[in-house]
XYZ file of C-alpha atoms in Angstrom:
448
model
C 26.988 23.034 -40.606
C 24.018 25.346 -41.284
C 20.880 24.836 -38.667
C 18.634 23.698 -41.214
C 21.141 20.902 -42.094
C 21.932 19.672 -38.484
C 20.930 16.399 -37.532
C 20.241 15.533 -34.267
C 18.793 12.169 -32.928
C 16.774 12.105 -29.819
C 17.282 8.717 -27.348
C 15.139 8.219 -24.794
C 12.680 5.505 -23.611
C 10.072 8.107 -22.963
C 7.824 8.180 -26.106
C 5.938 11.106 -24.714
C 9.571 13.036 -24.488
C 10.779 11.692 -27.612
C 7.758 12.942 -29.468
C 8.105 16.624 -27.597
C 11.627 16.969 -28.094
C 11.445 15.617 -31.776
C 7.991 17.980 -32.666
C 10.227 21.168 -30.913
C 13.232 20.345 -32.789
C 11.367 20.427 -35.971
C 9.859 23.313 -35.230
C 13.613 25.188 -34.701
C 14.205 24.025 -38.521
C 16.432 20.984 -37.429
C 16.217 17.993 -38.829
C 15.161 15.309 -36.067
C 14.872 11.471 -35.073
C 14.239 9.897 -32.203
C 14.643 6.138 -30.780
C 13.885 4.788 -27.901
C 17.243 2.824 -26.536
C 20.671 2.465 -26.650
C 21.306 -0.428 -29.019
C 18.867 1.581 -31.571
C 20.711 4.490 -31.488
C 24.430 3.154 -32.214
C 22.525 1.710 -35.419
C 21.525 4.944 -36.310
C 24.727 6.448 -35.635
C 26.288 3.874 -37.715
C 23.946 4.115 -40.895
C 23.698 7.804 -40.490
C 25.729 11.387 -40.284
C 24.308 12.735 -36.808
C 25.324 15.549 -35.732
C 24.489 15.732 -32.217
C 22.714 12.855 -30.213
C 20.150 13.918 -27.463
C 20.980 11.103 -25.408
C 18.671 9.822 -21.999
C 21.179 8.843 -19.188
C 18.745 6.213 -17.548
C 17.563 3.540 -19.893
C 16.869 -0.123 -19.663
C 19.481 -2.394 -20.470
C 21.971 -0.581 -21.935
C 21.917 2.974 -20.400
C 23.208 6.692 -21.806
C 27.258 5.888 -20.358
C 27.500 2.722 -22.243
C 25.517 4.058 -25.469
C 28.010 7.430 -25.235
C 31.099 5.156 -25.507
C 29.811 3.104 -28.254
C 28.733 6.257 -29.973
C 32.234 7.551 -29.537
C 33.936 4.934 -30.821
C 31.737 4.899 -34.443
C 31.451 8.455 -34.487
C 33.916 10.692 -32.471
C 33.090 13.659 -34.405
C 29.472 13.298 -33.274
C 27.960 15.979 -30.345
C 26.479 14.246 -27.437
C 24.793 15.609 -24.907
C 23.423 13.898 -21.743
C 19.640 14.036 -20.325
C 18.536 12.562 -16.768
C 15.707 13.724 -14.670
C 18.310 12.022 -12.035
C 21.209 14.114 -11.681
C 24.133 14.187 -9.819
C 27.981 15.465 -9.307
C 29.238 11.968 -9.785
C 26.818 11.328 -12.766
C 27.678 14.414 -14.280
C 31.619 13.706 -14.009
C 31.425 10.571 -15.470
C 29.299 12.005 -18.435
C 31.931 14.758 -19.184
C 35.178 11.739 -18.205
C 33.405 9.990 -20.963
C 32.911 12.844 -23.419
C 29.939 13.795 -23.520
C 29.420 17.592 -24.515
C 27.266 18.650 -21.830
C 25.153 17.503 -19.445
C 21.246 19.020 -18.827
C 18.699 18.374 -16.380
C 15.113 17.441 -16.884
C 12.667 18.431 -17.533
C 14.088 20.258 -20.010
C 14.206 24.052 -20.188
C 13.660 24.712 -23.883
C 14.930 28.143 -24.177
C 18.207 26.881 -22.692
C 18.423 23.920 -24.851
C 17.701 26.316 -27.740
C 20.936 28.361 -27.106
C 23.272 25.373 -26.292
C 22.380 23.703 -29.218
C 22.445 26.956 -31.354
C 26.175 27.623 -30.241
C 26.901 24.554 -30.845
C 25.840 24.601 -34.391
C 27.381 27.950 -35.024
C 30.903 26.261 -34.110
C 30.585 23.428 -35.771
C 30.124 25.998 -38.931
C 33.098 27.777 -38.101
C 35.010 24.621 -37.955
C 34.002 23.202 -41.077
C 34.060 27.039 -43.059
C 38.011 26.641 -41.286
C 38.703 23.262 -42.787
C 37.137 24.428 -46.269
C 39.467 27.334 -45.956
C 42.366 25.510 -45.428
C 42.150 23.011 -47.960
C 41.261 25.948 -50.524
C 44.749 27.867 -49.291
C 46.460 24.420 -49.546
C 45.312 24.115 -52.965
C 46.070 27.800 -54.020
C 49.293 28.453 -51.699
C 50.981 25.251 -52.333
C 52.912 26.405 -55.544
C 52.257 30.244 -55.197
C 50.035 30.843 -58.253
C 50.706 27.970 -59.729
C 46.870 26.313 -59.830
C 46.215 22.853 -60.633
C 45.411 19.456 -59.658
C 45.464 17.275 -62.836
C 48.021 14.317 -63.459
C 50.010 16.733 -65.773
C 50.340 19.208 -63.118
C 50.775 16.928 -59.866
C 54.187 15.535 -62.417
C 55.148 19.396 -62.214
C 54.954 20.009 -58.771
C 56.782 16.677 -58.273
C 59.623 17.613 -60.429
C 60.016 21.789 -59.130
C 60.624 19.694 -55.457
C 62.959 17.530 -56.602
C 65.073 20.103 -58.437
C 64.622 23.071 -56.489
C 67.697 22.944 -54.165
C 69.790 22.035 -56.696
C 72.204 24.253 -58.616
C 71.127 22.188 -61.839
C 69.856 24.509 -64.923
C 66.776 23.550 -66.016
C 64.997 24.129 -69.034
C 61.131 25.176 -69.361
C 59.002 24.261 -72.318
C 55.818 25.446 -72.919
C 53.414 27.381 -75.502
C 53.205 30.490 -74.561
C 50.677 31.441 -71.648
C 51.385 28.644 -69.817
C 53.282 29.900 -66.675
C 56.520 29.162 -67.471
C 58.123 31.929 -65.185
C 55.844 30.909 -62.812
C 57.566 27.967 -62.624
C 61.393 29.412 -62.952
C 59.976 31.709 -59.394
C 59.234 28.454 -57.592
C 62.219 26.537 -58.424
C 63.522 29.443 -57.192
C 61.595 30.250 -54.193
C 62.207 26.663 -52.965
C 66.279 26.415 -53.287
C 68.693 27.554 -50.887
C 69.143 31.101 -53.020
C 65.481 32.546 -52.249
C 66.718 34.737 -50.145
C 68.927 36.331 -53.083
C 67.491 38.007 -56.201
C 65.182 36.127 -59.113
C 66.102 37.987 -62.459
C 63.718 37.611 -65.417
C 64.748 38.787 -68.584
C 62.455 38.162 -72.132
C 64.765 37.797 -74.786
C 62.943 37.980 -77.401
C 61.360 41.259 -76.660
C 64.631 42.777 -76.981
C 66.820 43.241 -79.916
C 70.540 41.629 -79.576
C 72.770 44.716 -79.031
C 70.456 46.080 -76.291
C 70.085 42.307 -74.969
C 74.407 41.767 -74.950
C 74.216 45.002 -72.752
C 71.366 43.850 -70.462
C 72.881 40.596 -69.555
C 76.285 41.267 -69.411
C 76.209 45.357 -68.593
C 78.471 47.794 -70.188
C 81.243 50.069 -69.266
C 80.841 53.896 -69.793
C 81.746 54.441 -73.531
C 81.464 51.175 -74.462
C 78.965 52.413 -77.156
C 77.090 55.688 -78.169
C 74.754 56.651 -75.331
C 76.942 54.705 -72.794
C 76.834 57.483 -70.587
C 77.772 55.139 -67.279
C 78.805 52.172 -66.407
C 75.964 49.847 -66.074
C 75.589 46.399 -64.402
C 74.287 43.645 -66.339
C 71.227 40.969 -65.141
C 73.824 38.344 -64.833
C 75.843 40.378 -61.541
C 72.609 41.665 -60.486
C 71.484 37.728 -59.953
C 74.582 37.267 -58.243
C 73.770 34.493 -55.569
C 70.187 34.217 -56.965
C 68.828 32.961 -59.833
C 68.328 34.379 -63.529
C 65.312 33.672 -65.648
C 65.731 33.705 -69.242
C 62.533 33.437 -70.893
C 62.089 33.001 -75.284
C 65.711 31.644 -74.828
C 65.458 30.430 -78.486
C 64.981 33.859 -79.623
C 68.711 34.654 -78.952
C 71.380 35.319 -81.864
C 74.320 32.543 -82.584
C 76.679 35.312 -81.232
C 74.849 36.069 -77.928
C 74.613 32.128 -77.469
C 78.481 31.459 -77.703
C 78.610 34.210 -74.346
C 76.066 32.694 -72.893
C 77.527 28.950 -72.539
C 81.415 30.512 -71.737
C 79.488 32.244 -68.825
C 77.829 28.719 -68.263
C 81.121 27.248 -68.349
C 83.499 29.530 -66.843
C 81.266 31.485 -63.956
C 82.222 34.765 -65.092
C 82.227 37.315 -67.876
C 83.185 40.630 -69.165
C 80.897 43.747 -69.498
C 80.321 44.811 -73.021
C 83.691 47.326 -73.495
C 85.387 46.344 -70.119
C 88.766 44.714 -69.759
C 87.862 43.314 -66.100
C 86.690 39.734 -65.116
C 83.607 39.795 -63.610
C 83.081 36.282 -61.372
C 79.235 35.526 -60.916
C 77.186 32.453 -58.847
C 73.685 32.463 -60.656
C 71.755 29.644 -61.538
C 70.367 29.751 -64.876
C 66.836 28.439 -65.684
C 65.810 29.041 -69.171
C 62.807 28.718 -71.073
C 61.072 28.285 -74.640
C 57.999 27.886 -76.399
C 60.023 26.402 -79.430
C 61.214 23.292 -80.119
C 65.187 23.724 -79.696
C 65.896 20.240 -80.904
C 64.200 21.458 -84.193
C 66.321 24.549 -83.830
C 69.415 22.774 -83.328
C 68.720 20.706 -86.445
C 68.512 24.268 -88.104
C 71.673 25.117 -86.825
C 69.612 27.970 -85.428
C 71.006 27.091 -82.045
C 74.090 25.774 -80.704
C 73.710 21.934 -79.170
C 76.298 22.451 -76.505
C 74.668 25.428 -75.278
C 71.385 23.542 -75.624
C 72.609 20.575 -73.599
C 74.001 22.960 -71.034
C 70.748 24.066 -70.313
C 68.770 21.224 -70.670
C 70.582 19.703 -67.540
C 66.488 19.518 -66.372
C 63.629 19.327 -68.395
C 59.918 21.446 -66.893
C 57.555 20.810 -69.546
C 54.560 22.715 -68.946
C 51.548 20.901 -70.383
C 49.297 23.425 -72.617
C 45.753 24.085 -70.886
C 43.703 21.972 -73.602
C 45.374 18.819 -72.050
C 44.653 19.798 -68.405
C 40.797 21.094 -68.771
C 39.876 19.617 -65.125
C 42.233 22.562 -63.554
C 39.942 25.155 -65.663
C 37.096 25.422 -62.778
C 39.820 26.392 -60.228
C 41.819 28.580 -62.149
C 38.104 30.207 -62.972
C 37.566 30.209 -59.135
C 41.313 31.835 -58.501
C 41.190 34.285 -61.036
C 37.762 35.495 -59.660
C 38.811 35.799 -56.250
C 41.972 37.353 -57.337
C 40.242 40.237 -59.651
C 37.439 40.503 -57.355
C 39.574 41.742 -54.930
C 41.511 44.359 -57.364
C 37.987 45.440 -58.814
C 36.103 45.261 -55.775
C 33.607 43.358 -57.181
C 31.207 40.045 -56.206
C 31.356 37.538 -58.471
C 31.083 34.127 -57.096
C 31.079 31.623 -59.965
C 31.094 30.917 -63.532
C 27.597 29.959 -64.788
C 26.849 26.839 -66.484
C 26.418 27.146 -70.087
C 29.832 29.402 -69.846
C 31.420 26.791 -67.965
C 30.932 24.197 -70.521
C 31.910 26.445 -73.337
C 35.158 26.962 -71.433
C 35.626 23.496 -70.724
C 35.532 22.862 -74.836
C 37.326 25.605 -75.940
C 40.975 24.853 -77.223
C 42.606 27.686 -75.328
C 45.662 28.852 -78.120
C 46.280 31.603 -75.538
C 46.028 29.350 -72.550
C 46.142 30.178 -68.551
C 47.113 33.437 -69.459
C 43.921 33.788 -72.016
C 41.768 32.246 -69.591
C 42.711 34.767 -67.074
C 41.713 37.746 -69.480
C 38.923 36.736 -70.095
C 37.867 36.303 -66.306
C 40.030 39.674 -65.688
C 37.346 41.598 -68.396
C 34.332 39.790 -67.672
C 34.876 41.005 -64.177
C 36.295 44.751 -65.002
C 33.112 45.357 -67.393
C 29.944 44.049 -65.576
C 28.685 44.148 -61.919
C 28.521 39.906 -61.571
C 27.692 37.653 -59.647
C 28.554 34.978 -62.437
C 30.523 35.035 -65.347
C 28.448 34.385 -68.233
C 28.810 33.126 -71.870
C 28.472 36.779 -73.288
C 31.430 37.863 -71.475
C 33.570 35.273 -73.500
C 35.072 36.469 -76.608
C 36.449 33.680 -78.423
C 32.458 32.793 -78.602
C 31.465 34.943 -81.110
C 34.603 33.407 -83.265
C 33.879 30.317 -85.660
C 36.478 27.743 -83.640
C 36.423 24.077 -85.086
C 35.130 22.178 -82.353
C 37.313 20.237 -79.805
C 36.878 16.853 -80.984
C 37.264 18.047 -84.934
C 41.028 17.135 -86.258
C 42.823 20.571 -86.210
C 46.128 21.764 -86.877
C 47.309 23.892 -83.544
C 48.990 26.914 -86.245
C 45.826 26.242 -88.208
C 43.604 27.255 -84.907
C 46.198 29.585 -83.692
C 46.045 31.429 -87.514
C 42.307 30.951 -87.198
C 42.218 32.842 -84.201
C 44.462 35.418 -84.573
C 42.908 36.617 -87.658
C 39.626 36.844 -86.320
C 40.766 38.599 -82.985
C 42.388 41.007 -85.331
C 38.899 41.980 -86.914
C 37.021 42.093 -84.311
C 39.193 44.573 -82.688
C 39.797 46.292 -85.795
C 43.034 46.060 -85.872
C 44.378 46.925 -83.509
C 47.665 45.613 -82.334
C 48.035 47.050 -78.751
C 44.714 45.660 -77.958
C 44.779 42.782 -79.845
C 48.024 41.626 -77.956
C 46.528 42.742 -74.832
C 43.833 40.098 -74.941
C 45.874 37.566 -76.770
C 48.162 37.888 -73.246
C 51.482 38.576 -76.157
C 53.672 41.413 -76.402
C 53.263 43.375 -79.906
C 56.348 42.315 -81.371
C 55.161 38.696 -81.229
C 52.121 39.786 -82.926
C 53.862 41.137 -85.799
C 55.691 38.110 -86.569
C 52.785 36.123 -85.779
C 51.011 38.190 -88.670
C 54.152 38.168 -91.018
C 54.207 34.550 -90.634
C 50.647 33.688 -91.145
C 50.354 35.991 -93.908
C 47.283 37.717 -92.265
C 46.068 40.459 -93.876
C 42.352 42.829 -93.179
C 39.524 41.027 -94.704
């Protein structure tokens, strides 16, 4: 509560006080009422939002006791604070026994008034910046860094509760961007393993050989350059959890291991003779379609049912644009603190651009482009010159589009504008290079 928006209604059957008190008040940059009895001022306290009630103890008919308890009962958030030019211990007692905040003496000592009300103020602020801060470390805390509060998301966080302490494997879907291991480290975080390791591996970054040997580890020799033995990321999730994102990257071969360690709970090292028994639980994820796949014979259907014991789908940031202002919000706080910058908000022309942008790149786009507009100016507001995507001829929202049609779109046009170059480029697309390449192989893009 800020001084200039208390509120604070003066009772007293004295008009020549009420006027004085009301005229002062004013004057201190409070906003001020006064009435002149009891049964007036629970009225006022019921059509209005006072925040602290002057209140005369000696009135006729109903006096400052009885109007205090009545006041109470409507409004028990509400500061009251006793007047009489007739005081006494007993009086005083009862005021407090019936909660009243304090209890002054008149005539009135204005400088002393001043402070009590001006403390008072200056905790009711702190209270209500405390609530505020709560709710906003409720909001962001709940799921780690998961952020969101739209239908699509609240059907998320339903789902990680009711599978986390499970040993059930679960299967993520998802474009890409969209927080999928974010997800896999709740699960996690909430089931009786958090206290053991959460292994993330991206299989598609990595080509099958090397992959064979990171899951499964080697023994020394088993191949050129096998210099040691080496443990794989299934023993090194032992008790835990592993994470195995672009799951429907992986060769036939790989996924006939992968279900017999499903199956049997244990494995052999690449070149090793020796059972190795693991406990891991296994939560996978894709941004393809792996019923598709399966169709293709691309990927097996047993090990596809295996690990789509659970279903995560994680909805793509176009159909979830009310979570954009607090992701903004999040990923402001969260690079103003690693840049030490001030930014404080996103203005309003950039805010409705984001809000009808299509997002190919989702969460993980919109936080680059909060991450740079924060790394290359000085703030406080993120405008619509820091967003890059506006410079690049998008169909609008509501226009029928093709998602690989936007996503080619887009690509291509990053690609130019950056001159080609693929580091960068995959930098602000938030994908690794290799994913670039066959994004460009299979769109056909070429320099223009």
């Amino acid at each position: 509560m800020m001084k200039e928006n208390a509120q604070i209604l003066v009772v007293d059957d004295e008009p020549t006080v009420c006027l004085a008190l009301v005229n002062w008040l004013k004057e201190e940059n409070y906003f001020a009422m006064a009435v002149e009895d009891g049964p007036k001022a629970i009225a006022a306290v019921r059509e209005g939002n006072w925040d602290i009630v002057l209140l005369d103890l000696k009135m006729p008919g109903m006096d400052g006791l009885e109007a205090l308890r009545e006041i109470k009962k409507i409004a028990p958030q509400t500061i009251v604070i006793l007047m009489t030019a007739y005081a006494s211990v007993a009086s005083a007692v009862q005021a407090m026994r019936e909660g009243s905040h304090d209890y002054i003496v008149k005539p009135l000592d204005v400088e002393e008034l001043t402070l009590m009300l001006n403390k008072i103020v200056e905790h009711q602020q702190l209270v209500t910046e405390n609530i505020l801060l709560r709710q906003r470390l409720s909001e962001y805390n709940e799921f780690e860094d998961i952020i969101g509060r739209s239908p699509p998301m609240q059907e998320v966080f339903e789902l990680i509760e009711t599978v986390a302490d499970s040993n059930a494997t679960v299967l993520i879907t998802g474009e890409t961007g969209t927080g999928k291991e974010l997800i896999a480290r709740a699960i996690h975080t909430r089931s009786s393993r958090r206290y053991n390791p959460f292994i993330a591996v991206s299989c598609g970054a990595l080509p099958e050989t090397l992959l064979e040997s990171e899951l499964f580890g080697h023994e020394k020799g088993a191949f050129t350059g096998a210099h040691r033995t080496k443990k794989g990321r299934f023993e090194m999730a032992h008790g835990g959890t592993l994470f195995l994102d672009e799951i429907g990257d992986i060769s036939l071969k790989t996924q006939v291991k992968l279900l017999r360690v499903l199956q049997e709970k244990n494995f052999h090292r690449l070149g090793g003779t020796a059972q190795v028994d693991v406990d891991v639980r296994l939560i996978a994820a894709t941004n393809r379609n792996l019923t598709d796949a399966v169709e293709e014979g691309i990927f097996r259907s047993d090990l596809y049912y295996r690990l789509n014991v659970v279903s995560v789908h994680m909805p793509p940031l176009r159909d979830r644009r009310e979570d954009i202002p607090l992701l903004a919000a999040h990923f402001i706080n969260k690079y103003n603190l690693e840049c030490n910058k001030r930014f404080d908000r996103v203005e309003e022309k950039a805010m409705e651009t984001m809000m009808g942008y299509h997002w190919p790149g989702n969460v993980r786009e919109l936080e680059n482009v909060i991450e740079r507009a924060i790394v290359i100016d000085q703030g406080p507001e993120v405008k619509v010159k820091h967003l890059p995507f506006c410079s690049v001829d998008m169909p609008a929202v509501d226009e029928p589009q093709v998602l690989e049609e936007v996503e080619k779109l887009h690509i291509q046009k990053m690609l130019e504008r950056h001159g080609w170059n693929i580091a960068r480029t995959a930098r602000l697309l938030n994908i690794d290079r290799t994913t670039l390449h066959k994004k460009i192989k299979k769109f056909a893009l070429k320099r223009q």
